[in-house]
Amino acid sequence: MAIERTLSIIKPDAVAKNVIGQIYSRFENAGLKIIAARMIHLSRAEAEGFYAVHRERPFFKDLVDFMVSGPVIVQALEGENAILKHRDLMGATDPKKAEKGTIRADFADSIDANAVHGSDAAETAKVEISYFFPALNIYSR
Ligand code: RTP
Ligand code: MG
């Protein structure tokens, strides 16, 4: 299976809940390596740019308002089948529909405050990783 990279964000609700370490443990236990990481309080422009694919959607303003409501932790993860593996760990977008034992089922409160973001495909992973990390700040082992 291919070694992939994906972009993960621990959103403001999960940072505020003090569960960064618990979420990192789930990545590590699933064989995903953290190869870059930073904490950042996104500006509106940065959040809008990151979620630009959703700018015409009805939930766009709520999404941006939420993403700038507090600091986030952003990381690039690397491992076998990393994109899908990470999405599986996250669970469904709406925590009410997320499978038991997933990050969103365990830590998220609503479809807006849903704890984590993960890239959804190889091409978006590449764009999203470069949005936050220059190549020099990625430490693949
Ligand atoms: P993410 O991009 O954050 O990893 O989440 P996702 O792929 O599971 O969901 P996506 O469709 O990409 O939507 C991005 C974020 O927008 C919010 N959303 N709200 N009210 C709604 O119907 C709705 N749909 C999406 C969620 O917070 C979602 O994470
Ligand atoms: Mg998405």
mmCIF file of N, CA and C in Angstrom, residues 26 88-92 95-106:
data_model
loop_
_atom_site.group_PDB
_atom_site.id
_atom_site.type_symbol
_atom_site.label_atom_id
_atom_site.label_comp_id
_atom_site.label_asym_id
_atom_site.label_seq_id
_atom_site.Cartn_x
_atom_site.Cartn_y
_atom_site.Cartn_z
ATOM 1 N N ARG A 26 -4.283 8.821 19.038
ATOM 2 C CA ARG A 26 -5.037 8.017 18.062
ATOM 3 C C ARG A 26 -4.289 7.959 16.733
ATOM 4 N N ASP A 88 -11.063 7.730 8.459
ATOM 5 C CA ASP A 88 -11.725 6.704 9.271
ATOM 6 C C ASP A 88 -11.608 7.017 10.765
ATOM 7 N N LEU A 89 -10.425 7.475 11.186
ATOM 8 C CA LEU A 89 -10.250 7.835 12.599
ATOM 9 C C LEU A 89 -11.165 8.999 12.982
ATOM 10 N N MET A 90 -11.367 9.944 12.048
ATOM 11 C CA MET A 90 -12.186 11.135 12.317
ATOM 12 C C MET A 90 -13.662 10.793 12.485
ATOM 13 N N GLY A 91 -14.201 9.959 11.625
ATOM 14 C CA GLY A 91 -15.634 9.670 11.625
ATOM 15 C C GLY A 91 -16.401 10.666 10.766
ATOM 16 N N ALA A 92 -17.704 10.470 10.668
ATOM 17 C CA ALA A 92 -18.543 11.280 9.783
ATOM 18 C C ALA A 92 -18.550 12.752 10.201
ATOM 19 N N PRO A 95 -21.202 14.628 13.982
ATOM 20 C CA PRO A 95 -20.858 13.688 15.058
ATOM 21 C C PRO A 95 -22.007 12.767 15.457
ATOM 22 N N LYS A 96 -23.245 13.211 15.217
ATOM 23 C CA LYS A 96 -24.396 12.344 15.538
ATOM 24 C C LYS A 96 -24.399 11.102 14.646
ATOM 25 N N LYS A 97 -23.780 11.226 13.465
ATOM 26 C CA LYS A 97 -23.736 10.102 12.527
ATOM 27 C C LYS A 97 -22.391 9.366 12.563
ATOM 28 N N ALA A 98 -21.464 9.873 13.358
ATOM 29 C CA ALA A 98 -20.121 9.280 13.388
ATOM 30 C C ALA A 98 -20.131 7.958 14.158
ATOM 31 N N GLU A 99 -19.345 7.000 13.644
ATOM 32 C CA GLU A 99 -19.283 5.687 14.282
ATOM 33 C C GLU A 99 -18.653 5.799 15.674
ATOM 34 N N LYS A 100 -19.132 4.949 16.580
ATOM 35 C CA LYS A 100 -18.606 4.885 17.933
ATOM 36 C C LYS A 100 -17.083 4.687 17.886
ATOM 37 N N GLY A 101 -16.392 5.385 18.777
ATOM 38 C CA GLY A 101 -14.942 5.208 18.841
ATOM 39 C C GLY A 101 -14.160 6.117 17.912
ATOM 40 N N THR A 102 -14.855 6.865 17.056
ATOM 41 C CA THR A 102 -14.148 7.811 16.196
ATOM 42 C C THR A 102 -13.930 9.125 16.960
ATOM 43 N N ILE A 103 -13.009 9.943 16.447
ATOM 44 C CA ILE A 103 -12.684 11.217 17.117
ATOM 45 C C ILE A 103 -13.931 12.094 17.222
ATOM 46 N N ARG A 104 -14.684 12.186 16.133
ATOM 47 C CA ARG A 104 -15.863 13.058 16.176
ATOM 48 C C ARG A 104 -16.952 12.516 17.097
ATOM 49 N N ALA A 105 -17.145 11.205 17.112
ATOM 50 C CA ALA A 105 -18.145 10.635 18.033
ATOM 51 C C ALA A 105 -17.746 10.921 19.473
ATOM 52 N N ASP A 106 -16.456 10.874 19.757
ATOM 53 C CA ASP A 106 -16.004 10.995 21.151
ATOM 54 C C ASP A 106 -15.806 12.437 21.607
#
